[in-house]
XYZ file of C-alpha atoms in Angstrom:
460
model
C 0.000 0.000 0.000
C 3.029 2.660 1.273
C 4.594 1.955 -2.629
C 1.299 2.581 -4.029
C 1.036 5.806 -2.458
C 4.687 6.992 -3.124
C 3.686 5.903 -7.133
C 0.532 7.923 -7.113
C 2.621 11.140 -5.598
C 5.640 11.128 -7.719
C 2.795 10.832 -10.637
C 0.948 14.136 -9.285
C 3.930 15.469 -8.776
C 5.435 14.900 -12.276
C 2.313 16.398 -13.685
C 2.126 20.042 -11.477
C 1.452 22.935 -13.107
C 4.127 25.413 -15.073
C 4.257 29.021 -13.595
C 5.065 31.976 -15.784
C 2.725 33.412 -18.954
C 2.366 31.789 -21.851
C 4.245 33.286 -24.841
C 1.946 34.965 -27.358
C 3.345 37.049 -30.301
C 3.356 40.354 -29.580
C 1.104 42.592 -32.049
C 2.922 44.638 -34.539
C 1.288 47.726 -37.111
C 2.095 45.698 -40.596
C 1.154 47.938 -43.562
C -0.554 46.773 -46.510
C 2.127 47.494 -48.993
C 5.772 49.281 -48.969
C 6.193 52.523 -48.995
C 8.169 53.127 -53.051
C 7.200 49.563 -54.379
C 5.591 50.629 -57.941
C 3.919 47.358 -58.544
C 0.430 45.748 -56.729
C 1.575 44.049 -53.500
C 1.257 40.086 -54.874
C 2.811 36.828 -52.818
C 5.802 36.432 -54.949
C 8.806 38.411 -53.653
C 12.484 38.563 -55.095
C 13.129 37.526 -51.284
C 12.110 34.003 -52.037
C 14.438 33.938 -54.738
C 17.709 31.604 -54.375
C 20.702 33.499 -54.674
C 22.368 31.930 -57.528
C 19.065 33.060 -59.588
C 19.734 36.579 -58.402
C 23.365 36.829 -59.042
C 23.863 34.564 -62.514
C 27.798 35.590 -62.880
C 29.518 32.496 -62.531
C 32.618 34.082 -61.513
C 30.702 35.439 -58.534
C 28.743 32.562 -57.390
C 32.241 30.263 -57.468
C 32.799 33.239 -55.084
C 29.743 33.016 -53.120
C 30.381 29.293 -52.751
C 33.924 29.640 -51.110
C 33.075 32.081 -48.666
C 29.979 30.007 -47.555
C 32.422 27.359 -47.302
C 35.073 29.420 -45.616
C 34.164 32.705 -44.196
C 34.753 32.515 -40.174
C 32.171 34.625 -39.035
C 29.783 31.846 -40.751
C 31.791 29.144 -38.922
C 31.682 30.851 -35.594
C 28.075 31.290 -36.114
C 27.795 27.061 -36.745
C 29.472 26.744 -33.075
C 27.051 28.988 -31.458
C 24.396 26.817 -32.405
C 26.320 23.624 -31.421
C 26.991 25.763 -28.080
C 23.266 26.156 -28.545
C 22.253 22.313 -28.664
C 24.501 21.467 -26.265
C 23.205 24.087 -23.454
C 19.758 22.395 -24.546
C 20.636 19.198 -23.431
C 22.154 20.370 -20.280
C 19.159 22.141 -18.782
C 17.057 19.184 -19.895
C 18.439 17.158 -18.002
C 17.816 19.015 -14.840
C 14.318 17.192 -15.666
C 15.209 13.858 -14.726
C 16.476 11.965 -11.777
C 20.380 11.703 -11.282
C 21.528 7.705 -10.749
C 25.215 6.770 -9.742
C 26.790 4.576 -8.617
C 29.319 3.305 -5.915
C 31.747 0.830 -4.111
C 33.847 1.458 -1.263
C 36.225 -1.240 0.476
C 37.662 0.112 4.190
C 40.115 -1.495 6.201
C 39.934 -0.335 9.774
C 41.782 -1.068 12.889
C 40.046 0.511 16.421
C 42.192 0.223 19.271
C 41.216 -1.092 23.037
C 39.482 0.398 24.892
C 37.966 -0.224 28.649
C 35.150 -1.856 27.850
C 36.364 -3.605 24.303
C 39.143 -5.804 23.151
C 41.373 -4.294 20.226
C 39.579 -5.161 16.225
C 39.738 -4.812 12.825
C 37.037 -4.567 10.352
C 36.999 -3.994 6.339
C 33.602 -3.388 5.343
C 32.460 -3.348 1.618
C 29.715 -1.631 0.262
C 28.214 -1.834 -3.587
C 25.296 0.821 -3.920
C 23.182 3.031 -6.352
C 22.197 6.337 -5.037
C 19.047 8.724 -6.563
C 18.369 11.898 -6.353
C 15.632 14.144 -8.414
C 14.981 17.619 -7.809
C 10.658 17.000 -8.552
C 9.651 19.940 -11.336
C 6.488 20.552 -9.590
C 6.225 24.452 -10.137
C 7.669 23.842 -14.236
C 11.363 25.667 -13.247
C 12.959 22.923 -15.489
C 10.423 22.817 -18.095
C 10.210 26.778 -18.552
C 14.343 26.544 -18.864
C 13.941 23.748 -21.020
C 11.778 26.153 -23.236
C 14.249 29.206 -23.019
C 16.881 26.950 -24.144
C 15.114 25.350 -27.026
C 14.545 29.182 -27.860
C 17.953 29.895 -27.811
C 18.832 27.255 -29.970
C 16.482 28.466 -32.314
C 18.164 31.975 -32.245
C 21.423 31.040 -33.008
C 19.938 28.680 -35.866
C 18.094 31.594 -37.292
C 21.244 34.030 -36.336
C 23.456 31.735 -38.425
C 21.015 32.330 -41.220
C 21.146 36.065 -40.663
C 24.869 35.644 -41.147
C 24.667 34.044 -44.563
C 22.353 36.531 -45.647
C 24.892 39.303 -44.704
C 27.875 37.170 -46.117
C 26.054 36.814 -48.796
C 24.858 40.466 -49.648
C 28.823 41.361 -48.176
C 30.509 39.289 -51.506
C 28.292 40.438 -54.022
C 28.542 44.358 -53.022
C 32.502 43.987 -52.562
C 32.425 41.944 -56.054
C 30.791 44.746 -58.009
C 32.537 47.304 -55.970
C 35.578 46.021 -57.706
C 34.349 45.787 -61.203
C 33.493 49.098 -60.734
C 37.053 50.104 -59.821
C 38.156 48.072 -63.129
C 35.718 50.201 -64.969
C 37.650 53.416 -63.453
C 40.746 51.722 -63.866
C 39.822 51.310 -67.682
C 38.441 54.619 -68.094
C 41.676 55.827 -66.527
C 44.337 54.471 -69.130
C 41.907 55.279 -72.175
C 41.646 58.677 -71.471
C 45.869 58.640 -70.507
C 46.334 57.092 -73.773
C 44.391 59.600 -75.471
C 45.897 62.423 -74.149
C 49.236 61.402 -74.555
C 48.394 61.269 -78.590
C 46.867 64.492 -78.071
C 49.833 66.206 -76.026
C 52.218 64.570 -78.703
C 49.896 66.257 -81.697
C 50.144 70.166 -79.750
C 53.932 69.731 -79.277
C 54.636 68.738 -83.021
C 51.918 71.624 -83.806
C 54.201 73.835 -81.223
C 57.644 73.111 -82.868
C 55.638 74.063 -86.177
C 54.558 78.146 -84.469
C 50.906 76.739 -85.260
C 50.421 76.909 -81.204
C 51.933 78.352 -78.291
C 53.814 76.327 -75.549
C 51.165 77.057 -73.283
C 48.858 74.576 -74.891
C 51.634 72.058 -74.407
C 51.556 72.726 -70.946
C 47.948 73.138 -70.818
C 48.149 69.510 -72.377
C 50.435 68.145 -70.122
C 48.256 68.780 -67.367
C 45.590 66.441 -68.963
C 48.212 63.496 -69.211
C 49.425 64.298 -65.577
C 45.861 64.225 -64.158
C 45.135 61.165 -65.975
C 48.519 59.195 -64.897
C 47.882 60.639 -60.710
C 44.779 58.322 -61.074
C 46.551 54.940 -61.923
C 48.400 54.463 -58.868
C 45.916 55.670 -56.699
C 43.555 53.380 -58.595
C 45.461 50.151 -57.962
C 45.585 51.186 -54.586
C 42.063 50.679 -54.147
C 41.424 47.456 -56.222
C 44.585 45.606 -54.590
C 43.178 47.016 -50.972
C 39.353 45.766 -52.645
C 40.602 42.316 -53.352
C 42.479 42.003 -49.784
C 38.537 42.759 -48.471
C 36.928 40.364 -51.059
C 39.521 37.841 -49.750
C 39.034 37.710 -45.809
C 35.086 37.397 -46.683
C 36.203 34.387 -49.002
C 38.395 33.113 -45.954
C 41.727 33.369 -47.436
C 44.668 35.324 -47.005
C 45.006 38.712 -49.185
C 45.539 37.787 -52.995
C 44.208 38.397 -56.367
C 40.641 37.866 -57.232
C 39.165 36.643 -60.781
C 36.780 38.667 -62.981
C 34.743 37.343 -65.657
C 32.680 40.131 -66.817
C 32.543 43.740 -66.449
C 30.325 45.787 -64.245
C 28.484 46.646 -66.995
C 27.181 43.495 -67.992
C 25.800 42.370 -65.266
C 21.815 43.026 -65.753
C 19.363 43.570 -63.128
C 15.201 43.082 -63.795
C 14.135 47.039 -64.019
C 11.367 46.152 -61.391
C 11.535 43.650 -58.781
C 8.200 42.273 -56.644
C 8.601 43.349 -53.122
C 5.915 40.828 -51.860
C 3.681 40.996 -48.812
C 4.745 42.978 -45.909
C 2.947 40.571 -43.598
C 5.215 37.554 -45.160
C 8.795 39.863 -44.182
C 7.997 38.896 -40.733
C 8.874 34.945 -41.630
C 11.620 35.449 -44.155
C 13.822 37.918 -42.616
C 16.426 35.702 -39.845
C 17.126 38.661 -38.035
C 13.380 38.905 -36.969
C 12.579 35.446 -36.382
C 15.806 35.095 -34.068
C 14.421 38.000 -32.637
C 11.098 36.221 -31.254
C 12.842 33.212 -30.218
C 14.789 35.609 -27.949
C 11.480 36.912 -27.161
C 9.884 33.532 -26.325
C 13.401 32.747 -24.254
C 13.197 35.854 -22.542
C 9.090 34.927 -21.872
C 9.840 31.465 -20.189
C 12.547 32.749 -17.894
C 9.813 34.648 -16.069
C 8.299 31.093 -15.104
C 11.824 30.310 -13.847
C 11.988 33.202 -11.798
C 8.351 32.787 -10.433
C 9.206 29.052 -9.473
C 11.727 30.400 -7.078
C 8.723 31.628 -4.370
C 7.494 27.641 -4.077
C 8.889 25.128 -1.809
C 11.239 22.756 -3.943
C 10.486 18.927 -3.766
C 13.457 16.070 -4.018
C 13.416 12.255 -3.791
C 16.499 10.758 -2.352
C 17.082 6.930 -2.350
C 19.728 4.569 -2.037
C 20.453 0.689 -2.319
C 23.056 -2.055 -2.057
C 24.547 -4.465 -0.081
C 27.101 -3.895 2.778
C 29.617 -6.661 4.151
C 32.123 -7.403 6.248
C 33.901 -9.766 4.171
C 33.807 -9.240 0.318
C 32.803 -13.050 -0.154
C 29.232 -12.593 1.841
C 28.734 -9.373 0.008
C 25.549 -10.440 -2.250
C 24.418 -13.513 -0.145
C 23.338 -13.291 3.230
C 21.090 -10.601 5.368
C 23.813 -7.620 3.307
C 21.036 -5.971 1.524
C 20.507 -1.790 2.361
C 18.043 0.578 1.446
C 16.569 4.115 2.561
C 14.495 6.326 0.619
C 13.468 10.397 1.276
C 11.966 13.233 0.500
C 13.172 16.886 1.110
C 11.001 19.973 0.752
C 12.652 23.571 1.192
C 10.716 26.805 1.128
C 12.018 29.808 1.102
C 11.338 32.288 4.056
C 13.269 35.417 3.755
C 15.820 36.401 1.178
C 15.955 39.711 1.474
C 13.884 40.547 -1.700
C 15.874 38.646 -3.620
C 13.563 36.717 -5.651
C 10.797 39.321 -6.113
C 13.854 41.185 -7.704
C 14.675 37.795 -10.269
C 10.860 38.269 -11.412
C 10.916 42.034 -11.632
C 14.449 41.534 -13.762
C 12.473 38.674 -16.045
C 10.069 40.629 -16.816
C 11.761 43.774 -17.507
C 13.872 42.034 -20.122
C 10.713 40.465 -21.789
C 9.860 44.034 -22.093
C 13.043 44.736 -23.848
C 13.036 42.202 -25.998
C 9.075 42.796 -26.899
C 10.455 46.437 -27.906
C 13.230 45.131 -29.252
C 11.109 42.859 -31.567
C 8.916 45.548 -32.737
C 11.807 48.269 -33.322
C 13.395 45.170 -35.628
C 10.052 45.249 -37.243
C 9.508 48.391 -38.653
C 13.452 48.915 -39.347
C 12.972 45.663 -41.521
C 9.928 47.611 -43.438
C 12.264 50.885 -43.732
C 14.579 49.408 -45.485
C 13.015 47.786 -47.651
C 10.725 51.248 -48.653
C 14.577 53.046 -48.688
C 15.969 49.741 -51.212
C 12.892 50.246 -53.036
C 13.544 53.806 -53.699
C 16.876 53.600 -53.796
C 16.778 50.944 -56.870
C 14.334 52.922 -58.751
C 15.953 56.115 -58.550
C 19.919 54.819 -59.057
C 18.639 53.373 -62.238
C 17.001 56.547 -63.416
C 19.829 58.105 -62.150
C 22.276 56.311 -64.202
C 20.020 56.897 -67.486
C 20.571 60.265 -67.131
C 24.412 59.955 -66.164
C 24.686 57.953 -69.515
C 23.243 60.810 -71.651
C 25.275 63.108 -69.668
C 28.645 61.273 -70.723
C 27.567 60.900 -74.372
C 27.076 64.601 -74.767
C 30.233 64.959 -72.526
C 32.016 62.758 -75.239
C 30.384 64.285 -78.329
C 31.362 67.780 -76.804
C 35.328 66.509 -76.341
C 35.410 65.294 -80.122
C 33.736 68.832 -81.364
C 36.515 70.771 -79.296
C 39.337 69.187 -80.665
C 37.626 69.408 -84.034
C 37.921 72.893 -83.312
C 41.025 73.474 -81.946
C 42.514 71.623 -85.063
C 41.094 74.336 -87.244
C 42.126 76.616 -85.179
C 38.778 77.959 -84.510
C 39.122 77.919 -80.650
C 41.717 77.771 -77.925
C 43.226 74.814 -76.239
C 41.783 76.094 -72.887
C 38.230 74.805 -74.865
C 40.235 71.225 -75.263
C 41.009 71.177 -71.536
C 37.702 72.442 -70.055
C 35.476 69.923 -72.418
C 38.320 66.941 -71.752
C 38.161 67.377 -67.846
C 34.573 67.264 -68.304
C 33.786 64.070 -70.351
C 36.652 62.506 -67.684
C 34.308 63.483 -65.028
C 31.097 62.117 -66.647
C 32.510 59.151 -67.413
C 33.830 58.093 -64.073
C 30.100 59.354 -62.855
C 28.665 57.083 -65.032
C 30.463 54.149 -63.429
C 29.977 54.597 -60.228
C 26.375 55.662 -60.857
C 26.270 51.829 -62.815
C 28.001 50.592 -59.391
C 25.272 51.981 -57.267
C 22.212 50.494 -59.383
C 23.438 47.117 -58.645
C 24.535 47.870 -55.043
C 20.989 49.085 -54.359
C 19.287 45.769 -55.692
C 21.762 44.145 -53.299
C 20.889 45.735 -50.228
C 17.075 45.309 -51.855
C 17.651 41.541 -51.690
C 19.069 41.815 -48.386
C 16.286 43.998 -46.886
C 13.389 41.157 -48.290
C 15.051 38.569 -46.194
C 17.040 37.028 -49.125
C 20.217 34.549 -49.058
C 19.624 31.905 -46.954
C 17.811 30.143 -48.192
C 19.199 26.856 -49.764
């Protein structure tokens, strides 16, 4: 009858309640489309989209492959999860009872005394010992949840990081095309201006022109040649950048195309706003913070209740090792324990008040990540529409700039106009055409960050 009852209490006790609120997602103001998408708000999103059907250079995705493969912050971000799932199984296991095990062999010697003769005794003892702290009040279940949580943050904070990594190799990719474009822009126009300075001093030896337009014209091939060095500056200190992403040491990096070849859609489908809240990682490891954050308040709570162990303990105890499992050497006791707290100096209404304060924070927290998430994908939005109208106009701005150059030298050679006209429209079209580039540069950077903002990258 006693082990009946002590089965029926562990069972009532195994099955007590779980302090602490349950988690419910807080309520966020979603709008009904973004703010600069030009298109009707429809499911399909350029979010969902893989990203080797975004980016389709070759040369890039080889690139996007390595540093997936490589990168450390993406590797350190694969041993916080296995921290993660390892801190998981830890605080589960506060759940159950502990079993060990033990043997001890003593050999004793007592000495006389008045009323005894002189002995010696070597008692052996085999035993298994329990011990389960009883999750009546849910402690161990609501850290059980936390942890899970966790472990879905840093799963969904790895996939933030391959999203960054991601957006990070593309951006510093294109970023060096675009200082190849300059680059190339650079020794054209040097080239050029070297046959034009040679023309004016042949012109100059002839009294058809003054020196002054040779040294007006040496300050074209000077201005062009300062730009070289200062240009392979960047792209070798671009390529040491591209290569830590890739996880390598500082070395070259392989082009296949030019900047300008790579094409973008004109208009890309933003998707749902509601539907952000599910693709972007940074969110959703957000609310699992949030629902971590939640259950520690039923931890903290748990602390005001009495806690409940079972202690028990059996073997066999002998004198003599042969009469160990035979004979009358059997042992057993078996306990409960149940400590309430009384006064702790305000100690635990403090653990709840902390709890809860940082399930405020993280509620906030949640909500601020919200509505950042939906401003930058209305500022991509914008900023992809207008770089590419932009860049339309820089283009018609450095084929008049162009067209203007060719007329002035036209000019000059018929001695119509000055060489100061030469210079002025030559700076100019230099200008334009290094505008031009980078305006190129930031139409494709802007889709980037676009693809970023909609929660794009990691997916496999």
């Amino acid at each position: 009858m006693r082990k009946l009852f002590y089965t029926v209490f562990i069972l009532l006790l195994m099955t007590g309640c779980t302090l602490g609120p349950k988690y419910k997602r807080p309520a966020v103001q979603v709008p009904d489309t973004f703010r600069g998408s030009l298109s009707p708000g429809g499911s399909e999103s350029l979010g969902d989209e893989k990203w080797w059907t975004v980016f389709q250079d070759t040369q890039l995705q080889a690139l996007i492959r390595e540093a997936l493969t490589q990168n450390y912050d993406l590797r350190i971000a694969a041993t916080r999860v296995l921290e993660a799932q390892a801190a998981l199984g830890i605080t589960r296991a506060d759940q159950f009872p502990t079993i060990s095990g033990g043997a001890s062999a003593v050999n004793e010697r007592f000495p006389r005394s008045r009323v005894t003769r002189e002995f010696e005794t070597s008692p052996v003892q085999v035993n298994l010992a329990l011990f389960w702290d009883l999750d009546f009040w849910g402690k161990y279940r609501r850290a059980t949840e936390a942890a899970r949580a966790e472990l879905l943050a840093s799963e969904w904070g790895q996939k933030a990081v391959i999203s960054s990594l991601v957006s990070a190799v593309a951006t510093s990719y294109f970023q060096l095309l675009e200082l190849d474009s300059e680059m190339e822009i650079s020794r054209h126009s040097l080239d050029s201006r070297k046959e034009s300075l040679r023309l004016v001093e042949i012109r100059a030896k002839g009294g058809t022109t003054s020196l002054m337009d040779v040294r007006q014209s040496e300050q074209l091939v000077y201005t062009a040649s300062a730009q070289i060095p200062d240009l392979e500056r960047r792209i070798e200190q671009q390529e040491n950048l591209l290569s830590i992403l890739l996880g390598r040491n500082p070395g070259p990096i392989t082009r296949s195309v030019a900047l300008v070849d790579i094409k973008f859609p004109p208009e890309v489908p933003p998707g749902i706003p509601s539907s952000l809240l599910s693709r972007r990682p940074d969110i959703q490891q957000a609310e699992q913070q949030l629902v971590a954050a939640n259950a520690r308040i039923g931890v903290a709570k748990a602390a005001y209740f009495p806690q409940i162990a079972l202690t028990g303990l059996a073997g066999y105890q002998s004198t003599a090792l042969t009469n160990l499992f035979t004979g009358p050497a059997g042992l057993w006791s078996f306990g409960g324990q149940l400590t309430q707290p009384i006064f702790t100096g305000g100690r635990i209404r403090s653990g709840v008040r902390l709890s809860e304060a940082q399930q405020q924070e993280a509620v906030l927290n949640y909500q601020r990540l919200i509505q950042q998430a939906f401003r930058e994908v209305s500022d991509s939005l914008v900023a992809y529409r207008k770089n590419r109208e932009f860049r339309e106009q820089e283009a018609l701005l450095a084929n008049a700039a162009a067209d203007a150059t060719r007329l002035s030298q036209s000019r000059y050679r018929g001695g119509v106009t000055s060489y100061l006209e030469v210079l002025d429209s030559d700076t100019r079209y230099f200008d334009a055409a290094i505008a031009l580039s980078q305006a190129q540069l930031n139409e494709r950077l802007a889709l980037v960050q676009l693809y970023n903002a909609l929660g794009g990258g990691w997916q496999e």
